Coordinates of C-alpha atoms in Angstrom, one line a residue:
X1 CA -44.8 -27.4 -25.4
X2 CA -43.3 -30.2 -27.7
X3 CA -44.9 -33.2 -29.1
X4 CA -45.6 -35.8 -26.0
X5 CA -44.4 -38.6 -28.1
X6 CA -41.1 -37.4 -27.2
X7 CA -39.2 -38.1 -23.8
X8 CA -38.1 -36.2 -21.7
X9 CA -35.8 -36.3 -18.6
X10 CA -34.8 -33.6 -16.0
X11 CA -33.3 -32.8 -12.5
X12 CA -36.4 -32.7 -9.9
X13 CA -34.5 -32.4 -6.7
X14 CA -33.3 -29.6 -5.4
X15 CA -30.1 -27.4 -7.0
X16 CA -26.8 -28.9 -6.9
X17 CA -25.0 -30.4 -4.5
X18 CA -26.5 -32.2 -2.7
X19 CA -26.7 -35.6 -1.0
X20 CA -28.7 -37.0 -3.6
X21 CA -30.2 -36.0 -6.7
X22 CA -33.1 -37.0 -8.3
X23 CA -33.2 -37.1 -11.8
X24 CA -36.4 -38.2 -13.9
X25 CA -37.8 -39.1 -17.5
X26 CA -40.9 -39.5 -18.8
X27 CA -42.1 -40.9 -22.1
X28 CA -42.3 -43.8 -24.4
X29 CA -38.7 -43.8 -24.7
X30 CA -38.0 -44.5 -20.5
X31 CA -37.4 -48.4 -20.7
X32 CA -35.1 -48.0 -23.5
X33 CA -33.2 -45.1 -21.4
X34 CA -33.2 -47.5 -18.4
X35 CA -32.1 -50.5 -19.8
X36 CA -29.5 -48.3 -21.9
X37 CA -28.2 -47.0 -17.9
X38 CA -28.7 -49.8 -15.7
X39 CA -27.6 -52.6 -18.4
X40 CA -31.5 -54.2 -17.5
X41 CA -34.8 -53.4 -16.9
X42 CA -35.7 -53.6 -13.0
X43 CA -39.0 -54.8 -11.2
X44 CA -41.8 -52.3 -11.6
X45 CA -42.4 -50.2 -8.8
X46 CA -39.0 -51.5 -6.6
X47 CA -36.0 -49.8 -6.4
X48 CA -33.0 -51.3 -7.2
X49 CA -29.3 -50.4 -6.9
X50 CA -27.5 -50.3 -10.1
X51 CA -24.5 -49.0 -11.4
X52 CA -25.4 -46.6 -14.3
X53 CA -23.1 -46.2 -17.0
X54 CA -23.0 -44.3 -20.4
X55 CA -23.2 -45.6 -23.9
X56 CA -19.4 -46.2 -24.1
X57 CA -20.0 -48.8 -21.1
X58 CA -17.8 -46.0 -18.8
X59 CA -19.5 -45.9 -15.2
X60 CA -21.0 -42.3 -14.1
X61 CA -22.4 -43.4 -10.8
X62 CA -23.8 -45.9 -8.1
X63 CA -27.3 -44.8 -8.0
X64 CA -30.8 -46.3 -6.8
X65 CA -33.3 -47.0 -10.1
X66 CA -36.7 -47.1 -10.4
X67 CA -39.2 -47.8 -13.0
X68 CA -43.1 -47.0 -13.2
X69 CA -44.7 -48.4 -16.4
X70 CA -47.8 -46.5 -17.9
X71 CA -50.3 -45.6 -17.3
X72 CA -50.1 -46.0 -13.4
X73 CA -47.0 -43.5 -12.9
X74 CA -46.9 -40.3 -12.5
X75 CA -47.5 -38.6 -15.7
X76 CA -49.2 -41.5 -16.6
X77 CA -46.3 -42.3 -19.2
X78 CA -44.0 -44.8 -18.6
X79 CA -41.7 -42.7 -16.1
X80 CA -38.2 -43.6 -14.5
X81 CA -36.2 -42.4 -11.4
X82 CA -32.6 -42.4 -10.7
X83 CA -31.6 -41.1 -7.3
X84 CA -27.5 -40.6 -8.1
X85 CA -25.4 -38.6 -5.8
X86 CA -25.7 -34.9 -6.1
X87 CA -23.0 -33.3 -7.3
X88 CA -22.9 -31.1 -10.6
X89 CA -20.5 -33.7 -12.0
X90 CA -22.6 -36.5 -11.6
X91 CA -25.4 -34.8 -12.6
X92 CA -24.0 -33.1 -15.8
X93 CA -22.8 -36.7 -16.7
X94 CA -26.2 -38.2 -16.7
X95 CA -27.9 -35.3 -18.5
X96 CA -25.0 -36.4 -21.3
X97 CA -25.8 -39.8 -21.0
X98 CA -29.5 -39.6 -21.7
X99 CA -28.8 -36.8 -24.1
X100 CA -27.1 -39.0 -26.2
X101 CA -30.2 -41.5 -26.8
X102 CA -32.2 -41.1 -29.7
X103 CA -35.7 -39.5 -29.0
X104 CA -34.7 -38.4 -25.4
X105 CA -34.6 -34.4 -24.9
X106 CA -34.6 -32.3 -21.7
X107 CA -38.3 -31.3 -20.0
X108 CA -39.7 -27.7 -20.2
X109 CA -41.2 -25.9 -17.2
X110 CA -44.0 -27.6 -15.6
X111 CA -43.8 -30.1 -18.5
X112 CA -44.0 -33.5 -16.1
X113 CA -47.0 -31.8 -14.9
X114 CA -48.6 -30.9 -17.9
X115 CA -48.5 -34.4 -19.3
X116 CA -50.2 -35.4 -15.9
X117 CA -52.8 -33.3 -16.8
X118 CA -53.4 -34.3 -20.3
X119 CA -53.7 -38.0 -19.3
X120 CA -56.2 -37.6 -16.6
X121 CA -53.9 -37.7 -13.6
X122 CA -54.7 -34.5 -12.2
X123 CA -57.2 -31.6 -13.3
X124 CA -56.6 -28.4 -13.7
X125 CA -56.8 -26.8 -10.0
X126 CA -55.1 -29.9 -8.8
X127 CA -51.8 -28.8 -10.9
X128 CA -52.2 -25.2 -9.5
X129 CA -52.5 -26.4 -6.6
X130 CA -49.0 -28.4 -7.2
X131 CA -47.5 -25.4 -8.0
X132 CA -48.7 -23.2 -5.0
X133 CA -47.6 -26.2 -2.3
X134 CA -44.0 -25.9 -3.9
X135 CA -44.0 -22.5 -3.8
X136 CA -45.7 -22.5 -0.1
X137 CA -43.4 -20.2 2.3
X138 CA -45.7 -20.4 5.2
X139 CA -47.8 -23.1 6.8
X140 CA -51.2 -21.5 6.5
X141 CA -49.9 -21.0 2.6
X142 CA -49.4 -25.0 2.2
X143 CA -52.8 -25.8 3.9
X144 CA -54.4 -24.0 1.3
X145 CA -52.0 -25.6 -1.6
X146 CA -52.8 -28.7 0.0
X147 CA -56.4 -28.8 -0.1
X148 CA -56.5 -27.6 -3.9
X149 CA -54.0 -30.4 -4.5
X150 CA -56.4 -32.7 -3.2
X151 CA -58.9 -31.4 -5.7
X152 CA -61.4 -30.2 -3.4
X153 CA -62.3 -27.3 -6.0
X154 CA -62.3 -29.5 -8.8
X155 CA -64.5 -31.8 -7.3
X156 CA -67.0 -29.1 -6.3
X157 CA -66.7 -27.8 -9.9
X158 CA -67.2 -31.4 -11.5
X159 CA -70.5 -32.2 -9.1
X160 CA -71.7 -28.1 -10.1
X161 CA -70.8 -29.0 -13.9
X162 CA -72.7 -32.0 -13.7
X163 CA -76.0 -30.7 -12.1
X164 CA -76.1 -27.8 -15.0
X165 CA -75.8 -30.9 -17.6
X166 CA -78.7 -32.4 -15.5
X167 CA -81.2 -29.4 -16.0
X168 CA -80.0 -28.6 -19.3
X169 CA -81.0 -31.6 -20.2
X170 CA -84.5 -31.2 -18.9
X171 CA -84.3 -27.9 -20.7
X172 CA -83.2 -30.0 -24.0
X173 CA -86.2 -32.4 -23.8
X174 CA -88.7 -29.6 -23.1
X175 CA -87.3 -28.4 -26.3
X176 CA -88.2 -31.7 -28.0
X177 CA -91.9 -31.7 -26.3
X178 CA -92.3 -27.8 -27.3
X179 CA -95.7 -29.4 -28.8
X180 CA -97.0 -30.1 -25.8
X181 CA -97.2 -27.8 -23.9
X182 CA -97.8 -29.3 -19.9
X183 CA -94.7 -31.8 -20.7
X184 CA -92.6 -28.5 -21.6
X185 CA -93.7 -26.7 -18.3
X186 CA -92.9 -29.9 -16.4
X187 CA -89.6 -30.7 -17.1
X188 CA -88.6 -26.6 -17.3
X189 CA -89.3 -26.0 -13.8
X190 CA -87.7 -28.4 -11.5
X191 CA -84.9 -26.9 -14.1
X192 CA -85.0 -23.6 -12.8
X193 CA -84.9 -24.9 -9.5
X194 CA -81.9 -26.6 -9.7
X195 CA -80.6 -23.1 -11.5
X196 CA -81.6 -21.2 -8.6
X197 CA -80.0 -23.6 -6.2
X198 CA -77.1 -23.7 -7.9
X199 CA -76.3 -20.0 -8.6
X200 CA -77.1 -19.4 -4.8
X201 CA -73.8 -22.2 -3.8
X202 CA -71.8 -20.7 -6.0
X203 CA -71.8 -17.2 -5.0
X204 CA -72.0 -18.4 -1.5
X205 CA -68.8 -20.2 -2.4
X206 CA -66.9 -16.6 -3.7
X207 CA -68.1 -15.0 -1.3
X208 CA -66.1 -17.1 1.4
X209 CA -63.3 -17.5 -0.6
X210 CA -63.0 -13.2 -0.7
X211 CA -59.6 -13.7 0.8
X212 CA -58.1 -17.0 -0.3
X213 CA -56.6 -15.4 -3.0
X214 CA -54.5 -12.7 -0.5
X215 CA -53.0 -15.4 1.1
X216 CA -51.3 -17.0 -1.9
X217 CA -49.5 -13.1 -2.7
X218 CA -49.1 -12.5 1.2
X219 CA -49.5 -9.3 2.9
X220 CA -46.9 -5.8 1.9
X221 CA -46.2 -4.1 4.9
X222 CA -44.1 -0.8 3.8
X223 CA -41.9 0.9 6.3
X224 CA -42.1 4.7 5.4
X225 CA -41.4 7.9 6.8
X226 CA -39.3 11.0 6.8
X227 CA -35.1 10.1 6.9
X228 CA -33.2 9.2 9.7
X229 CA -36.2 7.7 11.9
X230 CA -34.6 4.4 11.8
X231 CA -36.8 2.5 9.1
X232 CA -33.7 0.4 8.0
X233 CA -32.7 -0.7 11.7
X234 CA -36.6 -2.0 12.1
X235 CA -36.5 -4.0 9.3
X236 CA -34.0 -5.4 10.7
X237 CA -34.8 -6.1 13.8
X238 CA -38.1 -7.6 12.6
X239 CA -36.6 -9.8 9.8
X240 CA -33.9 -10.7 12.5
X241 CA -31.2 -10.0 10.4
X242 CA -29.2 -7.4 8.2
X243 CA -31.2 -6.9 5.6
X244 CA -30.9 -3.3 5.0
X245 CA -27.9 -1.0 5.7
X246 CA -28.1 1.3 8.8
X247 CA -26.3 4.2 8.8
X248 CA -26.2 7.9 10.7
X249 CA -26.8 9.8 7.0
X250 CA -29.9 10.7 6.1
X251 CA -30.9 9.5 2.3
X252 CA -28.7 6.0 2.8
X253 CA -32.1 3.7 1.1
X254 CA -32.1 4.9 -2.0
X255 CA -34.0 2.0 -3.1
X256 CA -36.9 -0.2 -2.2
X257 CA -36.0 -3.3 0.1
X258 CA -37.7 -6.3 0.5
X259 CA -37.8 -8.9 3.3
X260 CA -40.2 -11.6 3.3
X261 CA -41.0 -12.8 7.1
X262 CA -43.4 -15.6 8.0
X263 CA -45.7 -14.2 11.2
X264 CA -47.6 -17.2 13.0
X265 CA -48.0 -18.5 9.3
X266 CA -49.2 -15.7 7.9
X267 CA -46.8 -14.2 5.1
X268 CA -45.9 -10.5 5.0
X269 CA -43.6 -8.9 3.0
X270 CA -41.7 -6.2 4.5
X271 CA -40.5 -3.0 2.3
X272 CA -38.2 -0.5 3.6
X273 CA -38.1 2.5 1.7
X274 CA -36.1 6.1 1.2
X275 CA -36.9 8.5 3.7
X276 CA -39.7 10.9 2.1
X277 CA -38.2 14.3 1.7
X278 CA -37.8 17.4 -0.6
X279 CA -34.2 16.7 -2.2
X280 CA -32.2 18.2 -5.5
X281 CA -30.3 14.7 -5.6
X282 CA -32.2 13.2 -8.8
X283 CA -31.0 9.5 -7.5
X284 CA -32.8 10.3 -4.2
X285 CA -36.0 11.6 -5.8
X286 CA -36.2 8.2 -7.6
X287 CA -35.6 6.5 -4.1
X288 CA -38.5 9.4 -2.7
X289 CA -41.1 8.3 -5.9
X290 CA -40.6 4.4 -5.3
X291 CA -41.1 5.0 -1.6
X292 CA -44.4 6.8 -2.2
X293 CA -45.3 4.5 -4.5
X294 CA -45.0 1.0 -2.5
X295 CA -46.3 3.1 0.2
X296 CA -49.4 3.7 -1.7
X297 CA -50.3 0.0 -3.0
X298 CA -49.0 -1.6 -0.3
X299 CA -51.7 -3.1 2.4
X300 CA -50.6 -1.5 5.5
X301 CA -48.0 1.8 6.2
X302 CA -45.7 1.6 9.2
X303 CA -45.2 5.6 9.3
X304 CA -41.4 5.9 11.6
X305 CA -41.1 9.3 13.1
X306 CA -38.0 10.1 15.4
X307 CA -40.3 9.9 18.9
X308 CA -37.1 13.3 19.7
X309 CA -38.9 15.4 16.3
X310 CA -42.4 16.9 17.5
X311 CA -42.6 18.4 14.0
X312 CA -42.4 15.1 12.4
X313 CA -45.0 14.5 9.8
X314 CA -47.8 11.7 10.5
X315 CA -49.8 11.2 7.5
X316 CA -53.6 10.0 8.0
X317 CA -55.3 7.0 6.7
X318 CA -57.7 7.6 4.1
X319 CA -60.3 5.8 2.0
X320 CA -57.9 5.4 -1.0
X321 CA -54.8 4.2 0.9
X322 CA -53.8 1.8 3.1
X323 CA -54.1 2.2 6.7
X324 CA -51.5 4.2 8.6
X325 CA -50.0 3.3 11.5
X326 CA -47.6 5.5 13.5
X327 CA -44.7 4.4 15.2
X328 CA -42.5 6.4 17.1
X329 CA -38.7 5.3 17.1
X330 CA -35.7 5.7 19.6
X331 CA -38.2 5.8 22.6
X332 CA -35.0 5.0 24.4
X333 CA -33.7 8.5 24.1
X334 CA -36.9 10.3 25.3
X335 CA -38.1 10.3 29.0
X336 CA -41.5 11.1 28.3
X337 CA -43.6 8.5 26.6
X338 CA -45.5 10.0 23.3
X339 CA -49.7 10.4 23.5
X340 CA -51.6 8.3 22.3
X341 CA -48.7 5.3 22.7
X342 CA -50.4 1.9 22.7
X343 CA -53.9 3.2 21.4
X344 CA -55.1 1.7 18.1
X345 CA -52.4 2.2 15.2
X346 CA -49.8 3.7 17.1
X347 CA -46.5 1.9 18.9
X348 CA -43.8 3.4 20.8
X349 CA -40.7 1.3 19.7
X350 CA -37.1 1.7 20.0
X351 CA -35.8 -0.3 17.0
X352 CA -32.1 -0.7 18.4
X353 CA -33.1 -2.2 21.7
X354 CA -36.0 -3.8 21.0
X355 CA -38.4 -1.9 23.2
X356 CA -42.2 -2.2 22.0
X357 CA -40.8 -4.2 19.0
X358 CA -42.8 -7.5 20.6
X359 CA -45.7 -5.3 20.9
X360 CA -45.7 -4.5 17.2
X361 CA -45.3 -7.5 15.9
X362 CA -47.9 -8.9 18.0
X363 CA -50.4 -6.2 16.6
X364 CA -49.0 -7.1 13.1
X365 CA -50.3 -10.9 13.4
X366 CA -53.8 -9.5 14.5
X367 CA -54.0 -7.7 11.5
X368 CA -52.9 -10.4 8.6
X369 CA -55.3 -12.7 10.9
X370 CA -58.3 -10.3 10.5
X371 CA -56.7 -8.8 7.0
X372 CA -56.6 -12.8 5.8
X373 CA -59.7 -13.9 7.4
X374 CA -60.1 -17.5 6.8
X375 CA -58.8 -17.9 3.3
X376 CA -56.9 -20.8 3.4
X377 CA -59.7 -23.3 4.3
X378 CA -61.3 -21.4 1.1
X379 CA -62.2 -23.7 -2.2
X380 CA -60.9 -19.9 -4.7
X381 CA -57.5 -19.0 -4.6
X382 CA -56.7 -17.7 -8.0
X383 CA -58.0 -14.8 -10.2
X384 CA -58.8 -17.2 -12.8
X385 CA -61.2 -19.7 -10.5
X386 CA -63.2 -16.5 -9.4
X387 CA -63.5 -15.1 -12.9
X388 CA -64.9 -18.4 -14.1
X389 CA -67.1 -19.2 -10.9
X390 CA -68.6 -15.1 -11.6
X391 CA -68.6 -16.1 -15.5
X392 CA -71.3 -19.6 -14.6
X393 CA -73.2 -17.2 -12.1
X394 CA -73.8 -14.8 -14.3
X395 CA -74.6 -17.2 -16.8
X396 CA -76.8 -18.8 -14.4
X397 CA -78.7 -15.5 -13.5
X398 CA -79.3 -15.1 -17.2
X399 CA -81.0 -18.4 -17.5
X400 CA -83.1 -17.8 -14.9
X401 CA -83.9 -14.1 -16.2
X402 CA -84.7 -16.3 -19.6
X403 CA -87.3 -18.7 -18.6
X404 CA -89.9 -16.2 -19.9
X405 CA -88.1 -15.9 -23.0
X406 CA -87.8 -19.2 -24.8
X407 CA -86.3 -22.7 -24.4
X408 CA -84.0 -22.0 -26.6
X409 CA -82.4 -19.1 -25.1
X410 CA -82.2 -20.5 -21.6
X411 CA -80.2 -23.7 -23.0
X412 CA -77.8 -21.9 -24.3
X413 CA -77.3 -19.6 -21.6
X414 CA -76.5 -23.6 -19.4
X415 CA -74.2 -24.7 -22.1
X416 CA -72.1 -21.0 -21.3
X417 CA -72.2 -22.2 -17.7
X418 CA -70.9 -25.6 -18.1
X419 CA -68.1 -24.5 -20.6
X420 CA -67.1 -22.0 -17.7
X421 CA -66.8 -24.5 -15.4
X422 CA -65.2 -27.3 -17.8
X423 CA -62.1 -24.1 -18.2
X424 CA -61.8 -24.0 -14.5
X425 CA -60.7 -27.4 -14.1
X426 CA -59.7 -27.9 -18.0
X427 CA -61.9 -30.6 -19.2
X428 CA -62.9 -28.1 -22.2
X429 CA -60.3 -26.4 -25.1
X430 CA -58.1 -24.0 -22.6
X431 CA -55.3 -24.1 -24.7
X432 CA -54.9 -20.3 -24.5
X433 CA -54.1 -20.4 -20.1
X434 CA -52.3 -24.0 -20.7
X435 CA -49.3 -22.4 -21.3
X436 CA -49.2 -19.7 -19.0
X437 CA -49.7 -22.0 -16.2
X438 CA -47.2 -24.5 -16.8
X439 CA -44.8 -22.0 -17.8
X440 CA -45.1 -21.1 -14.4
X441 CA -43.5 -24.2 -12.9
X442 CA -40.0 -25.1 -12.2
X443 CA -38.0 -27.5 -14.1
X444 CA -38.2 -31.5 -13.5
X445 CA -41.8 -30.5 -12.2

C-alpha cells in the first residue's frame, strides 16, 4: 500500500454501464478535487447537483456531489462522492479529470478499507467481514458476513483481551509483592480463576463455530461416474440451465465443470466431471485424473450409473472419502425400479424428465443443513480467527499449567495471550496478514 498522505479516488459501483456510477476519493487532497469538479465546495453531508467539469472548464457530466469531512466519513479522511451517469465514457472522463490533479492517484484493492481500519473505523474482523458480505452468494452466507460486520467477534475478542490484561495485572503486582508472600498468593488466585474461566469460553466458542468456516467456501458436490450415465444432463437440470454439453458420445467432459447453485441458502458447488474409464486417449486420461481427483476432495460424490447397466460400478464410502451416494439415471427407460431406490444414499432419477430430480435435491438440502450445522450464527469464520483463538487457549492452558512455576513465567505466558487476541482484531503489529487481506478486496472498496 502507498503512503496515506496521498489521495486516492476509484469506481465503487458496479462495472460499466450502468444507470449510475459511483465514483469516490479519499484523502487530504478531496476538497481541493471537489471544488476543482463542482467549481465550489458543497454542504457537508448533503448532496447537491452540480455540473462537473475538467480542468480546461469543458463539462464531463451532470452528476449528484457529496462531501464528508474527516474524521466522521468513511475512511475517516476527508472523503467525496460523485454519483455521474454510468457509462465508460463518462466514467473514463472523470478518472482523467481527477488524474490530472496534483497528489490525486487511483486506489489499490481494498485500499478505502484499509485506511478505515488504520483510523479506527473498523477492526480487523469487521473489514473481513466487509469483504465476505460483498462476496455473499447466498442468504445464510450474508447473515454470517453481517454479523462479523457488526463486530460481534471483535467485540468478544476486545472484552476477552481485556479480562487477560485484568489478571495479568494481578499477576504483575504479585510480582511486585513477591516479598510478601500472603499478598502474592492473594492477588495470583482470583488470577487463575479468571484464566480458567476464560480458556473454558473460548474453546466453548471454537467449538461452536466448527462449521462457520464451511459455509464461507460452500459445499462441492461432484457428479462422477462411468461415461454416458448422463452426469452432464444432471447438472443441468439441477443448475437449471446449459451448463455443460450433453451429448450421445461417451468421453464428451473432458474437463472439470463447475456450477455454483444456491439450495434454500445453503451454497453448493456442483462439479461435473469425465466419465471414469480405462482409455489410450492421453487428453481423456487427464479428464479421468481430474475427475478422480475432485471426486476425492470434494464433500459429497453423486456416483450416476445408467439404471439399464447391472454391471455398472458403485464405489463405497469409506473413512478417507467423501460419502457416496448412488443415483441411478434414465429410470425412464427401465420398467422395473432399482433396489434399494429411495433408501439412505441412493435416488432413482431420470435426469431428462425430471423424475426423482425433486427428491434429490430435497435430500441435497438435508445434507448442507446437517453438513453446515449452525455456522452462520457462529462468532469464527476464518482460518486465521481459529488459529489465533487455539494460539490464546493454548497460551492460557500454559499459564495455568505455570502457577506452580513462577510469577514470572505465568505473566508472560498472558502477555502471549493478549498479543494473540490483539492480531485477531489488529490492534497489535499485523503488518505481515495486512496485506493479504486487503489485497483480497475489490477496487473502490
Amino acid at each position: 500500500m502507498h503512503s496515506p498522505d496521498q489521495t486516492i479516488f476509484a469506481l465503487s459501483s458496479g462495472r460499466a454501464p450502468s444507470a449510475i456510477a459511483i465514483i469516490r476519493v479519499s484523502g487530504p487532497q478531496t476538497r481541493l478535487a471537489i471544488e476543482r469538479l463542482c467549481g465550489k465546495l458543497p454542504a457537508p453531508r448533503l448532496a447537491q447537483f452540480a455540473t462537473l467539469r475538467d480542468l480546461d472548464g469543458s463539462a464531463i457530466d451532470e452528476s449528484v456531489a457529496l462531501w464528508f469531512p474527516g474524521p466522521h466519513s468513511a475512511t475517516g479522511e476527508d472523503v467525496a462522492e460523485f454519483q455521474v451517469h454510468g457509462g465508460r465514457a463518462v466514467i473514463a472522463a472523470m478518472f482523467d479529470a481527477l488524474s490530472a490533479i496534483d497528489g490525486l492517484r487511483p486506489a489499490e484493492p481494498g485500499e478505502f478499507t484499509r485506511r478505515a481500519f488504520e483510523n479506527g473505523k473498523l477492526d480487523l474482523t469487521e473489514a473481513e467481514g466487509l469483504d465476505d458480505l460483498i462476496h455473499a452468494d447466498t442468504d445464510r452466507q450474508r447473515r454470517q458476513a453481517l454479523r462479523h460486520l457488526k463486530g460481534l467477534l471483535g467485540a468478544k475478542a476486545e472484552s476477552w483481551r481485556q479480562q487477560i490484561i485484568e489478571a495479568s495485572a494481578l499477576i504483575e503486582a504479585g510480582i511486585d509483592f513477591s516479598d510478601e508472600g500472603d499478598v502474592s498468593a492473594e492477588l495470583v488466585a482470583p488470577a487463575l480463576r479468571k484464566i480458567a474461566a476464560l480458556k473454558s469460553e473460548i474453546e466453548e466458542t471454537l467449538a461452536a463455530s466448527a462449521q462457520s468456516e464451511r459455509l464461507r467456501e460452500g459445499l462441492t458436490v461432484a457428479i462422477a461416474g462411468p461415461p454416458n450415465a448422463g452426469k452432464s444432463t444432471l447438472l443441468n437440470r439441477l443448475a437449471r440451465r446449459e451448463a455443460a454439453i450433453v451429448s450421445p458420445h461417451a468421453g464428451t467432459t473432458r474437463d472439470v465443470i463447475e456450477v455454483h447453485l444456491d439450495l434454500d441458502g445453503y451454497p453448493v458447488t456442483l462439479i461435473d466431471t469425465a466419465g471414469v474409464r480405462d482409455t489410450h486417449d492421453p487428453v481423456e486420461q487427464e479428464g479421468v485424473r481430474r475427475a478422480r481427483d475432485r471426486a476425492r476432495t470434494s464433500d459429497l460424490v453423486l456416483w450416476l450409473v445408467d439404471a439399464n447397466d447391472r454391471n455398472a460400478p458403485t464405489p463405497q464410502s469409506d473413512g478417507d472419502h467423501a460419502p457416496v451416494w448412488i443415483v441411478r439415471n434414465k429410470v425412464d427407460l427401465v420398467a422395473v425400479k432399482g433396489e434399494g431406490a429411495g433408501a439412505t444414499g441412493r435416488f432413482d432419477v431420470s435426469a431428462s424428465r425430471g423424475d426423482g430430480v425433486p427428491e434429490l435435491i430435497a435430500a441435497l438440502v438435508i445434507y448442507a443443513r446437517d453438513y453446515f450445522g449452525s455456522g452462520e450464527m457462529a462468532l469464527v469464520s476464518r482460518a486465521r480467527h481459529r488459529t489465533l483463538l487455539r494460539e490464546t487457549v493454548a497460551a492460557l492452558g500454559r499459564a495455568g499449567r505455570s502457577a506452580d512455576k513462577g510469577d514470572e513465567l505465568l505473566a508472560e505466558e498472558l502477555r502471549i495471550a493478549i498479543h494473540s487476541l490483539g492480531r485477531l482484531t489488529g490492534r497489535v503489529d499485523v503488518e505481515d496478514i495486512l496485506d493479504v487481506i486487503f489485497r483480497e478486496f475489490c477496487i473502490g472498496k
